[in-house]
PDB file of C-alpha atoms in Angstrom:
ATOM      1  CA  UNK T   1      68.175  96.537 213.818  1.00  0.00           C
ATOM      2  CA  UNK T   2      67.957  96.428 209.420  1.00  0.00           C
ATOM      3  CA  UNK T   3      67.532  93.031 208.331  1.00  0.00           C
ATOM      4  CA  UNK T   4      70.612  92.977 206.140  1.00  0.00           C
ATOM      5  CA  UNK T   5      73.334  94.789 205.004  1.00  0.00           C
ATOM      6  CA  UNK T   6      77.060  95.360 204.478  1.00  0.00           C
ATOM      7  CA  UNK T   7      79.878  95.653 207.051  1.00  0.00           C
ATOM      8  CA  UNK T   8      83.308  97.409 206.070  1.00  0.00           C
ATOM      9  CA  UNK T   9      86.206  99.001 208.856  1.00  0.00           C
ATOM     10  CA  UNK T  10      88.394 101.300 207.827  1.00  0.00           C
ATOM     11  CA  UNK T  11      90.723 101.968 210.792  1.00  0.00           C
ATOM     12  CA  UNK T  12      93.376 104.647 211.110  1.00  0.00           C
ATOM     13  CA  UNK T  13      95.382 104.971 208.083  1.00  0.00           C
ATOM     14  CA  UNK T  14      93.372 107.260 205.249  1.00  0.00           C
ATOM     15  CA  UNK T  15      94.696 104.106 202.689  1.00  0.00           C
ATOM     16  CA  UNK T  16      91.529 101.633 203.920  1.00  0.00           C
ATOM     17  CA  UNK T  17      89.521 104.706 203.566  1.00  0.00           C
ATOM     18  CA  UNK T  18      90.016 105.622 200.035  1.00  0.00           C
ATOM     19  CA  UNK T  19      90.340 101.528 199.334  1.00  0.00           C
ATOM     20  CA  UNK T  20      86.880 101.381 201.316  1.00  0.00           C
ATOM     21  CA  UNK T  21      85.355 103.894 198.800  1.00  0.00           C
ATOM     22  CA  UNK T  22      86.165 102.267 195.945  1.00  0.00           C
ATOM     23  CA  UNK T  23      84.880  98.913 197.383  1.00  0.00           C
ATOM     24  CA  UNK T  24      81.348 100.990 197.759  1.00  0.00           C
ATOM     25  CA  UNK T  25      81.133 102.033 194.585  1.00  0.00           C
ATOM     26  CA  UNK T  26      81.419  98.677 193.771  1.00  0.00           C
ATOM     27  CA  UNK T  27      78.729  97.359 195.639  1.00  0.00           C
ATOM     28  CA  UNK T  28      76.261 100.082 195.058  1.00  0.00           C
ATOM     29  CA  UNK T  29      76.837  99.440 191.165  1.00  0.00           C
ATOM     30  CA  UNK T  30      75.296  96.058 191.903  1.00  0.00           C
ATOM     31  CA  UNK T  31      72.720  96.667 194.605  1.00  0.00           C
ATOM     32  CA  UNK T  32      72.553 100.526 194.899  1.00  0.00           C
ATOM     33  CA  UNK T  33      69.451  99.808 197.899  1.00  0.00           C
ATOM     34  CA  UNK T  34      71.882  97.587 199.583  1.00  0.00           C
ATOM     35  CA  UNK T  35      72.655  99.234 202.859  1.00  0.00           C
ATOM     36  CA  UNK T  36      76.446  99.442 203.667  1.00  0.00           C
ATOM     37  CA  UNK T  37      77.741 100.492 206.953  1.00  0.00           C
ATOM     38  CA  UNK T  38      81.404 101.616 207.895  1.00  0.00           C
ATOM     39  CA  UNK T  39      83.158 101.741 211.149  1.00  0.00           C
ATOM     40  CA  UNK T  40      85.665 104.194 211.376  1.00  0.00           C
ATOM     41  CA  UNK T  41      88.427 104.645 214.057  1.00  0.00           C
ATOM     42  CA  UNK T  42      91.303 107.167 214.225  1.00  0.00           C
ATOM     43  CA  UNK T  43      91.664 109.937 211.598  1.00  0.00           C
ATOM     44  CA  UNK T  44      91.317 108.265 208.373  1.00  0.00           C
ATOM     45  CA  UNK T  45      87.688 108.629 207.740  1.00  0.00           C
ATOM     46  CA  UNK T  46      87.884 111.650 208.412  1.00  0.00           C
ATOM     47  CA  UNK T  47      90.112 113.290 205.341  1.00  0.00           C
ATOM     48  CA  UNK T  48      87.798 111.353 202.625  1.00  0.00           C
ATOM     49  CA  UNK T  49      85.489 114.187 200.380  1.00  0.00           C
ATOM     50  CA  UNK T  50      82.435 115.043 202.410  1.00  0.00           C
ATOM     51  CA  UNK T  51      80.592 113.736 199.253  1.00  0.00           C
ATOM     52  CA  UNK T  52      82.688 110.096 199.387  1.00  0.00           C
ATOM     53  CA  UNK T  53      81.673 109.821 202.964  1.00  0.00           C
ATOM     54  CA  UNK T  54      78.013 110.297 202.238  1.00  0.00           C
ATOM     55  CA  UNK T  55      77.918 107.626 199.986  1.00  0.00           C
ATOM     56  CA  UNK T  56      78.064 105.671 203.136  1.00  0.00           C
ATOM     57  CA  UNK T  57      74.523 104.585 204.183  1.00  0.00           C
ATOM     58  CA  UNK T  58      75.589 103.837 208.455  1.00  0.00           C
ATOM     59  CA  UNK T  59      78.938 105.445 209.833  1.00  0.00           C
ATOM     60  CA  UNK T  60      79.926 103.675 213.145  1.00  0.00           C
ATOM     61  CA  UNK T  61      82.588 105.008 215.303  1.00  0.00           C
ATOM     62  CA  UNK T  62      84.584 102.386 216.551  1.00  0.00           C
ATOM     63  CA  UNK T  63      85.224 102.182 220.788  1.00  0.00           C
ATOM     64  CA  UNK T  64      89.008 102.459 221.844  1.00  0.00           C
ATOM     65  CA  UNK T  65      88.398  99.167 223.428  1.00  0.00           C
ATOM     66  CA  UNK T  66      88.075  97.347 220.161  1.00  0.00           C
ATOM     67  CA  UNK T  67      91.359  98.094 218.592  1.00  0.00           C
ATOM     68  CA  UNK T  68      93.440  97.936 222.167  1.00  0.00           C
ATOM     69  CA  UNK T  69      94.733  95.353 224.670  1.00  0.00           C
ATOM     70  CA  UNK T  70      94.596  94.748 228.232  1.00  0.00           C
ATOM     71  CA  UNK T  71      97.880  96.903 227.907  1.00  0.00           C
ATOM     72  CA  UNK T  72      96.442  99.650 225.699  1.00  0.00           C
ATOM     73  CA  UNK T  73      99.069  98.343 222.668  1.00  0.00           C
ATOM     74  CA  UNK T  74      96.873  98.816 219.298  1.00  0.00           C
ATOM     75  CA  UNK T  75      95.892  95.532 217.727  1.00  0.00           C
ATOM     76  CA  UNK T  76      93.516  96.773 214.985  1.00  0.00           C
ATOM     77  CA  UNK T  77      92.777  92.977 214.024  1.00  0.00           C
ATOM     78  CA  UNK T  78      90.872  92.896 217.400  1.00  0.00           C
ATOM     79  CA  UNK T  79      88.184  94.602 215.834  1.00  0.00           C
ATOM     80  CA  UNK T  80      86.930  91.493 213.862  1.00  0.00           C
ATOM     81  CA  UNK T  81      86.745  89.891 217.094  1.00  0.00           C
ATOM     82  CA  UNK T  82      83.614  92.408 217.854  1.00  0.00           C
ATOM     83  CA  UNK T  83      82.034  92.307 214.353  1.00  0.00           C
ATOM     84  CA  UNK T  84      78.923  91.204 216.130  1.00  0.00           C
ATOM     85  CA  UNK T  85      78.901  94.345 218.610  1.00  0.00           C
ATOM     86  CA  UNK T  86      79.280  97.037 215.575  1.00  0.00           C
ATOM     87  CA  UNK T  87      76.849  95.835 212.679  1.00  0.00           C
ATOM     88  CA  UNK T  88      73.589  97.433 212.656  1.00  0.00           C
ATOM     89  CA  UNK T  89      71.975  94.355 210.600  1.00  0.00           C
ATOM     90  CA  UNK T  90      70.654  91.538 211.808  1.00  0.00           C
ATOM     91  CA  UNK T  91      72.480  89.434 208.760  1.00  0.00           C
ATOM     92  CA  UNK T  92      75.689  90.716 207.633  1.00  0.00           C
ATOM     93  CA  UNK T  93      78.180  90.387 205.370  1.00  0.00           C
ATOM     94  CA  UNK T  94      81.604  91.707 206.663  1.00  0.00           C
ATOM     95  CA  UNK T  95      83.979  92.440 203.967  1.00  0.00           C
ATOM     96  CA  UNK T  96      87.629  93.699 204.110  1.00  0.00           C
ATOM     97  CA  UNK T  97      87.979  96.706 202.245  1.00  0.00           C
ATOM     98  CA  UNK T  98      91.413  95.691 200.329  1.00  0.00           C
ATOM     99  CA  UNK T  99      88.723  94.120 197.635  1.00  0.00           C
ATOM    100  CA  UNK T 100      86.457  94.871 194.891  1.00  0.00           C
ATOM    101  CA  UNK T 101      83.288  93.379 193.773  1.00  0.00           C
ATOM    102  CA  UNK T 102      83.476  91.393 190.542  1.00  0.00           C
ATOM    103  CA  UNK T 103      81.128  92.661 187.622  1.00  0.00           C
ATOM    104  CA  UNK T 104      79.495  89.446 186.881  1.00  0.00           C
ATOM    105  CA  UNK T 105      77.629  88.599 190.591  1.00  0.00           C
ATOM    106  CA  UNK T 106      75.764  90.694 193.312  1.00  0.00           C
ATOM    107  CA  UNK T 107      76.156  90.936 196.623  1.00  0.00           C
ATOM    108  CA  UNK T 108      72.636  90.827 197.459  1.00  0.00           C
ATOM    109  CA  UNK T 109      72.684  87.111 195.982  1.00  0.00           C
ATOM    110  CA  UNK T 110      75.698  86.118 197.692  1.00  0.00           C
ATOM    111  CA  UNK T 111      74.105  87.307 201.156  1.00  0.00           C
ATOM    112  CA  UNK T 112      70.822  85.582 200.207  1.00  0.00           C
ATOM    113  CA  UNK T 113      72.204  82.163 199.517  1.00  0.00           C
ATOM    114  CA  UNK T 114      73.784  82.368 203.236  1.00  0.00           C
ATOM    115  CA  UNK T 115      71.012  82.796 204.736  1.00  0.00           C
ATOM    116  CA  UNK T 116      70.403  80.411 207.528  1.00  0.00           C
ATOM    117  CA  UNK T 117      74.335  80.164 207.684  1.00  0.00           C
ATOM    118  CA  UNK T 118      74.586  81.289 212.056  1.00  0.00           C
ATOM    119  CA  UNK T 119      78.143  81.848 210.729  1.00  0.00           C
ATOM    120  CA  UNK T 120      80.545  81.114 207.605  1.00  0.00           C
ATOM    121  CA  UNK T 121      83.879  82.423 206.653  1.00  0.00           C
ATOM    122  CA  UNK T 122      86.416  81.508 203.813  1.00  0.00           C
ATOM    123  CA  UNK T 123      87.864  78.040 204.223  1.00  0.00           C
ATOM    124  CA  UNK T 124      90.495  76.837 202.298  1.00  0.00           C
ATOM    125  CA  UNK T 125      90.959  73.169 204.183  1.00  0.00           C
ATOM    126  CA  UNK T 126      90.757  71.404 207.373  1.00  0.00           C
ATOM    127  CA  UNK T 127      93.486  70.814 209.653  1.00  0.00           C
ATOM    128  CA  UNK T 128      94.513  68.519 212.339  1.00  0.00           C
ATOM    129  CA  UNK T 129      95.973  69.455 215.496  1.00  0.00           C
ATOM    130  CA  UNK T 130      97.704  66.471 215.959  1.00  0.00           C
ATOM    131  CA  UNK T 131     101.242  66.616 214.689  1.00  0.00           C
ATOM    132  CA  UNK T 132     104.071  67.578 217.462  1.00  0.00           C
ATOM    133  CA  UNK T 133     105.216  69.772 214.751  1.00  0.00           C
ATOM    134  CA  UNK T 134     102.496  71.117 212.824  1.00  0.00           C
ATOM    135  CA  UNK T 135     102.197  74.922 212.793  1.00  0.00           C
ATOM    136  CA  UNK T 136      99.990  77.255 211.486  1.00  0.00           C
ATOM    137  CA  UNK T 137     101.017  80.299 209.960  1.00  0.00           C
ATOM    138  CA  UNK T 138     100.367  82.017 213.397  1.00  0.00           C
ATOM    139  CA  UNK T 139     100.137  79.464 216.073  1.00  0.00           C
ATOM    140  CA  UNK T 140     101.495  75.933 216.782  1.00  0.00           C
ATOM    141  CA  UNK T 141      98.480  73.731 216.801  1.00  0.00           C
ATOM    142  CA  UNK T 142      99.874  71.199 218.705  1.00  0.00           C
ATOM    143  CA  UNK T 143      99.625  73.925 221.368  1.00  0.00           C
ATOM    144  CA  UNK T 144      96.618  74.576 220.818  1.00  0.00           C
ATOM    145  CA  UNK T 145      94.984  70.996 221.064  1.00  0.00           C
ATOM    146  CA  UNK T 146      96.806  70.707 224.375  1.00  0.00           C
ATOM    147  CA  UNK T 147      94.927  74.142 225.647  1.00  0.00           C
ATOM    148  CA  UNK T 148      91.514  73.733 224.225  1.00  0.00           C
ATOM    149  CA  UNK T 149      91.212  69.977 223.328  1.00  0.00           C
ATOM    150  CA  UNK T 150      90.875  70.287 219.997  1.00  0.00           C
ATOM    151  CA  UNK T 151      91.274  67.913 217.203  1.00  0.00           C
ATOM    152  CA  UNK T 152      90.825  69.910 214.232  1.00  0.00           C
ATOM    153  CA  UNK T 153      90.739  73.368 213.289  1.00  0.00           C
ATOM    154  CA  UNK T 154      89.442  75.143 209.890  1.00  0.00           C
ATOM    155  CA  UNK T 155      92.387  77.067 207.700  1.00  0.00           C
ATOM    156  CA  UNK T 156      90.447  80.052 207.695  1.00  0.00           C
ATOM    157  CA  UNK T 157      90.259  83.843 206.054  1.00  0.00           C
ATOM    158  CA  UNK T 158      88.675  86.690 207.909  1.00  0.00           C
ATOM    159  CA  UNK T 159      88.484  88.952 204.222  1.00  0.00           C
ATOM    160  CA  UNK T 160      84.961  87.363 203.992  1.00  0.00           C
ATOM    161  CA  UNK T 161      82.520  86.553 206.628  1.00  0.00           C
ATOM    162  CA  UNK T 162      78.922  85.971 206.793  1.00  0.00           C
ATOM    163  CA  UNK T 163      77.112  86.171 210.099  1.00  0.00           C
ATOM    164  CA  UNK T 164      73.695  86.605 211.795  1.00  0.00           C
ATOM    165  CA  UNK T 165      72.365  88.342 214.536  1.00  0.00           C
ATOM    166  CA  UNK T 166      71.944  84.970 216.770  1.00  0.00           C
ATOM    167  CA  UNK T 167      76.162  83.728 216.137  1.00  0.00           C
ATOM    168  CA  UNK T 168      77.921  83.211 219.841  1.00  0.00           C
ATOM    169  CA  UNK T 169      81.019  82.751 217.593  1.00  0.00           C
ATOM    170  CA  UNK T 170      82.562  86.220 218.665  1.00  0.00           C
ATOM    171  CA  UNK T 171      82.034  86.303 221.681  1.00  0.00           C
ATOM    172  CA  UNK T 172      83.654  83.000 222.286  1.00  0.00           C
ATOM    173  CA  UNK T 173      86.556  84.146 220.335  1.00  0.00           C
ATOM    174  CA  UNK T 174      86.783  87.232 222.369  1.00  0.00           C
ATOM    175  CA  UNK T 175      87.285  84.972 225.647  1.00  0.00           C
ATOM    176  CA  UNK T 176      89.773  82.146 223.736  1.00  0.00           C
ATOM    177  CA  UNK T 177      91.812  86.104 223.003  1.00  0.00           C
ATOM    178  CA  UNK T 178      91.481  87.685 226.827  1.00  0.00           C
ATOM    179  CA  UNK T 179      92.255  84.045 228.299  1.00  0.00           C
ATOM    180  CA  UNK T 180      96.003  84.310 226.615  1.00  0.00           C
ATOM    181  CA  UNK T 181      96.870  80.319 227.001  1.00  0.00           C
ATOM    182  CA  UNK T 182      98.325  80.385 223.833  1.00  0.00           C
ATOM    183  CA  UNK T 183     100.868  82.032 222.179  1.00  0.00           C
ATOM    184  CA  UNK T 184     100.218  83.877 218.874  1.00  0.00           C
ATOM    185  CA  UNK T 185     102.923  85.166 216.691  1.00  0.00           C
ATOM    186  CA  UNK T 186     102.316  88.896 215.535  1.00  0.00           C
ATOM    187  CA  UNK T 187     101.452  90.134 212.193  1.00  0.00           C
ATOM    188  CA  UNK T 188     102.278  93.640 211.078  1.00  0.00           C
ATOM    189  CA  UNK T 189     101.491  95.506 214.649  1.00  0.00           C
ATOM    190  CA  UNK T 190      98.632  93.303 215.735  1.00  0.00           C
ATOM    191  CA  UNK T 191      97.336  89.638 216.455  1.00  0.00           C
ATOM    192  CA  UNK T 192      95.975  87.620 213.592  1.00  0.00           C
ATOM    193  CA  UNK T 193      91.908  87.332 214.346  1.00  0.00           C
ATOM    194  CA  UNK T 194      91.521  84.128 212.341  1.00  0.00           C
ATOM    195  CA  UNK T 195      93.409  82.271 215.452  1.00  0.00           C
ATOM    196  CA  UNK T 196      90.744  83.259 217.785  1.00  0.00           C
ATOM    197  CA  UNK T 197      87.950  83.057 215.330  1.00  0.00           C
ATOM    198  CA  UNK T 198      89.240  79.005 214.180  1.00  0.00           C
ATOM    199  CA  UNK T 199      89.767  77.938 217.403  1.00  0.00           C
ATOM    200  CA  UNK T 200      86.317  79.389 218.634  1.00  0.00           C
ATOM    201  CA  UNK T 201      84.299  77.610 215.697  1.00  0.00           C
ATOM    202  CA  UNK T 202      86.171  74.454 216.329  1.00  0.00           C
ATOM    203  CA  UNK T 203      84.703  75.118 220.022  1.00  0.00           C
ATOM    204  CA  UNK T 204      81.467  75.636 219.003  1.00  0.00           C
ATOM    205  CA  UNK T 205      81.244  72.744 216.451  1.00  0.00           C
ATOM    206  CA  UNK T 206      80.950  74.216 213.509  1.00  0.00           C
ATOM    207  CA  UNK T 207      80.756  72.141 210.293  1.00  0.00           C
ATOM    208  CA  UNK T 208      80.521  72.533 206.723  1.00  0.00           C
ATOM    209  CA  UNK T 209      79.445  70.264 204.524  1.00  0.00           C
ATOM    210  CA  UNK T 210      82.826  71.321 202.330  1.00  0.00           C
ATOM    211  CA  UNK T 211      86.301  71.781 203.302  1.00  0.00           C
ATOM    212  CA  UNK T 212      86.706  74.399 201.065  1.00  0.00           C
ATOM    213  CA  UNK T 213      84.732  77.621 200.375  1.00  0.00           C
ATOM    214  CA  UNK T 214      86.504  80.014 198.602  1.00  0.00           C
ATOM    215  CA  UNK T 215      84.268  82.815 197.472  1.00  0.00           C
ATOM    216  CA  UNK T 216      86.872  85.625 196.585  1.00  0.00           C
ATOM    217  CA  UNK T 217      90.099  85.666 194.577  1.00  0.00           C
ATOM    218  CA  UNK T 218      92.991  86.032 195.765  1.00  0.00           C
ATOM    219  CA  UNK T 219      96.444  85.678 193.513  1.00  0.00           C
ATOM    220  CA  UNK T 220      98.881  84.392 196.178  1.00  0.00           C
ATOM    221  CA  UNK T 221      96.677  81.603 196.836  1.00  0.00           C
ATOM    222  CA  UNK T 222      97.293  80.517 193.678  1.00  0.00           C
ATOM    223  CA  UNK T 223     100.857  81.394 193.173  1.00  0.00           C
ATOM    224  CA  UNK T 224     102.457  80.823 190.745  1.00  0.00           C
ATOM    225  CA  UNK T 225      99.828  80.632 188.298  1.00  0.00           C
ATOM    226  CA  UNK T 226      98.194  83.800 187.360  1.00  0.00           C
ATOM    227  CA  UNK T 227      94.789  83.713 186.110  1.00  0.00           C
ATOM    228  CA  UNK T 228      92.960  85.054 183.276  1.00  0.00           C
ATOM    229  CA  UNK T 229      90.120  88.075 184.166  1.00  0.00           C
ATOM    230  CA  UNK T 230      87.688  85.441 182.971  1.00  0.00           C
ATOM    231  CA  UNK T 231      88.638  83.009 185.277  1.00  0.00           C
ATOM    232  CA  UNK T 232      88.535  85.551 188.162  1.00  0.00           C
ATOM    233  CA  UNK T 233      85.270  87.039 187.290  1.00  0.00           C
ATOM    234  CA  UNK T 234      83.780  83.519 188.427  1.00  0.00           C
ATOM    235  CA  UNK T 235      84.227  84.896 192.002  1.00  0.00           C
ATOM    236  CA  UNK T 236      82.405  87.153 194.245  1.00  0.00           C
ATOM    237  CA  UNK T 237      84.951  89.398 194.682  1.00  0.00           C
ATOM    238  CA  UNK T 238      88.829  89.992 193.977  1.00  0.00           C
ATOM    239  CA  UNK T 239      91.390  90.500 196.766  1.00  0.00           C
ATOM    240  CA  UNK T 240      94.088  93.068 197.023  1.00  0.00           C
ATOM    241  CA  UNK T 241      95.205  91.800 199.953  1.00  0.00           C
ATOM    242  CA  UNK T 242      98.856  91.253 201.039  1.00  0.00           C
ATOM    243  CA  UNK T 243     102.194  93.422 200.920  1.00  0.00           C
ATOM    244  CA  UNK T 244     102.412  93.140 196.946  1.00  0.00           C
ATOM    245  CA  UNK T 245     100.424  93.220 194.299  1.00  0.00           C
ATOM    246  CA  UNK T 246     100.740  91.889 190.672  1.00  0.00           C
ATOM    247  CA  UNK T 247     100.369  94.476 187.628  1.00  0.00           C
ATOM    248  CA  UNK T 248      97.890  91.807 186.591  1.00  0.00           C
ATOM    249  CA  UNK T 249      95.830  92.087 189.483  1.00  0.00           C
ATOM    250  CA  UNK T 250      96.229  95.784 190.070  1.00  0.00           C
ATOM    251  CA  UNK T 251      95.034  96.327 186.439  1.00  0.00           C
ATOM    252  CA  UNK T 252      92.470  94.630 186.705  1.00  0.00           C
ATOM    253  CA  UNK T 253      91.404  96.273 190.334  1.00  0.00           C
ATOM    254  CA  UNK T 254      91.556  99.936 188.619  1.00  0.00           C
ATOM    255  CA  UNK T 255      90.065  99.033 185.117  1.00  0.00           C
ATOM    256  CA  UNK T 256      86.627  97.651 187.409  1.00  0.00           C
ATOM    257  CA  UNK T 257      87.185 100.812 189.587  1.00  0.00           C
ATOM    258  CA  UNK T 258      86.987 103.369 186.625  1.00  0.00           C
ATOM    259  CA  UNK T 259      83.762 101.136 185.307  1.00  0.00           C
ATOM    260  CA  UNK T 260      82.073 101.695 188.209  1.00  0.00           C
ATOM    261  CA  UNK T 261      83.014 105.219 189.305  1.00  0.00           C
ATOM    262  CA  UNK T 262      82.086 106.306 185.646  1.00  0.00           C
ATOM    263  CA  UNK T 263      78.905 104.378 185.947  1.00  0.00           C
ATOM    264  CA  UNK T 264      77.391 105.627 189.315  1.00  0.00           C
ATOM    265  CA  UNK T 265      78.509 109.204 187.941  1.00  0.00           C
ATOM    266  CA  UNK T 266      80.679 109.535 190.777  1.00  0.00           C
ATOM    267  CA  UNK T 267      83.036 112.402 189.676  1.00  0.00           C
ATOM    268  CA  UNK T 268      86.172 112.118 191.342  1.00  0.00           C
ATOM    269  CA  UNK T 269      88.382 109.573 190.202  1.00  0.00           C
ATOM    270  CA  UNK T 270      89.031 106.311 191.651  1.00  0.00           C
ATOM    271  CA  UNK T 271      91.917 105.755 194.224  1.00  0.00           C
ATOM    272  CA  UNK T 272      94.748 104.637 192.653  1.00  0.00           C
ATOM    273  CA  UNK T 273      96.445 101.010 194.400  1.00  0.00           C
ATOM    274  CA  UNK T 274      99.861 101.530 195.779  1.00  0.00           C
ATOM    275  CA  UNK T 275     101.188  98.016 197.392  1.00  0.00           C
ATOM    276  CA  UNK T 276     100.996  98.280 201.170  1.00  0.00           C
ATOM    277  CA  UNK T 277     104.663  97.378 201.244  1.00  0.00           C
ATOM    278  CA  UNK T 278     105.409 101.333 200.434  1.00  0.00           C
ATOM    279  CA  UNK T 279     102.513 102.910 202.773  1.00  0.00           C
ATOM    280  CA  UNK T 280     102.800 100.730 206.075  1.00  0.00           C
ATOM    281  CA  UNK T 281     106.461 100.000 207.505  1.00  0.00           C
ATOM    282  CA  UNK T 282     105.378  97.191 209.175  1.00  0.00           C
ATOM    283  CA  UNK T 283     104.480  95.355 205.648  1.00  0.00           C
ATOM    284  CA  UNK T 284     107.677  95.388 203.943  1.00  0.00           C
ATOM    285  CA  UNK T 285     107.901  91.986 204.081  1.00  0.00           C
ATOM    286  CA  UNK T 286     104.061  90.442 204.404  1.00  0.00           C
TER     287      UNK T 286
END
């Protein structure tokens, strides 16, 4: 097992594939010894440039199991939910590849100040399970106190997510998902992961000295405002995630894209960011 290192999925759809390039270059422009892996499912992968897959240090096939249910239905956000079973490294930082690396920071710096973290994910605030009413954006928590006996549960994002080799986090998330006590709206074709992953750290007794840890940008967080590139060049990293996104943002996205692919000497040109509302059916309207 490497000591450290980068995990990125790119399932199905040749979209993540070409987005998961770009993120690369990204990365390598920072820390071009920094080993980044890729698991790969279905026949995306497969129609990227033999040189654009190369740039890959580890290419991991994904199993069937890991992106299918107990009824063989796809749910490709089960994946996350075996993060721990697919990287190679013994610390990792698991990225989403609708994102791309900021030009001010390094990932190398980001994974070293986590180190000693068994686990640690995007937060955005704490939430209690109390209210007969309250409901998540996925699951009523009021449901899930009943189930599990929990009090509290972390608002979490899965875009970011530092672990290390020792976490039991997965696993435990893996049997809240198989038990099926709760229920779980959809999202697009599959179950949210951060329902799982929440309610397993809130198991587990995870705390963190802050609330909030928000080490990416990401514009509908924020909405309405819209930030200057200044201001987002204070994070990590800046999300494309979600249906839609902003000219602002997308500018931005290909302007750092063309930096980087024109600094590494990478020759063909960067993939160009359509809104996943006009690829994927299933996101016309999230």
């Amino acid at each position: 097992m490497l000591d450290k290192g980068i995990l990125l999925v790119a399932y199905g759809h040749p979209f993540y594939a070409r987005l998961a390039h770009n993120l690369l270059a990204s990365l390598k422009y920072h820390n071009k010894d920094l080993d980044v892996a890729i698991c790969v499912a279905k026949e995306g992968f497969g129609l990227l440039l033999d040189s654009e897959k190369d740039r890959f240090d580890i290419i991991i096939d994904i199993p069937e199991e890991y992106y299918t249910d107990e009824t063989g239905s796809i749910d490709p956000y089960k994946i996350k939910l075996h993060l721990d079973q697919l990287t190679p490294f013994k610390k990792t930082l698991f990225l989403d590849v609708d994102m791309i690396w900021n030009n001010f920071k390094k990932p190398l710096d980001l994974i070293d100040s986590l180190n000693g973290n068994e686990f640690k994910i995007i937060c955005r605030d704490k939430i209690s399970c109390s209210s007969d009413n309250l409901k998540s954006a996925w699951v009523n928590l009021k449901e899930v106190k009943d189930k599990y006996g929990i009090e509290n549960v972390y608002d979490i994002s899965s875009e970011l997510i530092y672990f290390e080799h020792n976490t039991t986090i997965f696993n435990l998330a893996r049997k809240v998902y198989n038990e099926k006590l709760i229920n779980v709206s959809k999202f697009g074709i599959g179950t949210p992961d951060e329902v799982y992953i929440m309610i397993a750290m809130a198991l587990n007794n995870i705390e963190y000295d802050s609330n909030s840890w928000e080490p990416t940008y990401w514009e509908p967080r924020h909405y309405p405002r819209q930030h200057s590139r200044e201001y987002i060049s204070n994070s990590y990293a800046m999300s494309i995630g979600g249906a839609f996104v902003s000219n602002h943002i997308k500018n931005i996205y290909e302007s750092l894209c063309k930096h980087y692919f024109y600094s590494l000497g990478i020759g063909t040109p960067p993939f160009q960011l359509i809104n996943k509302s006009r690829v994927f059916n299933e996101r016309r309207k999230i």
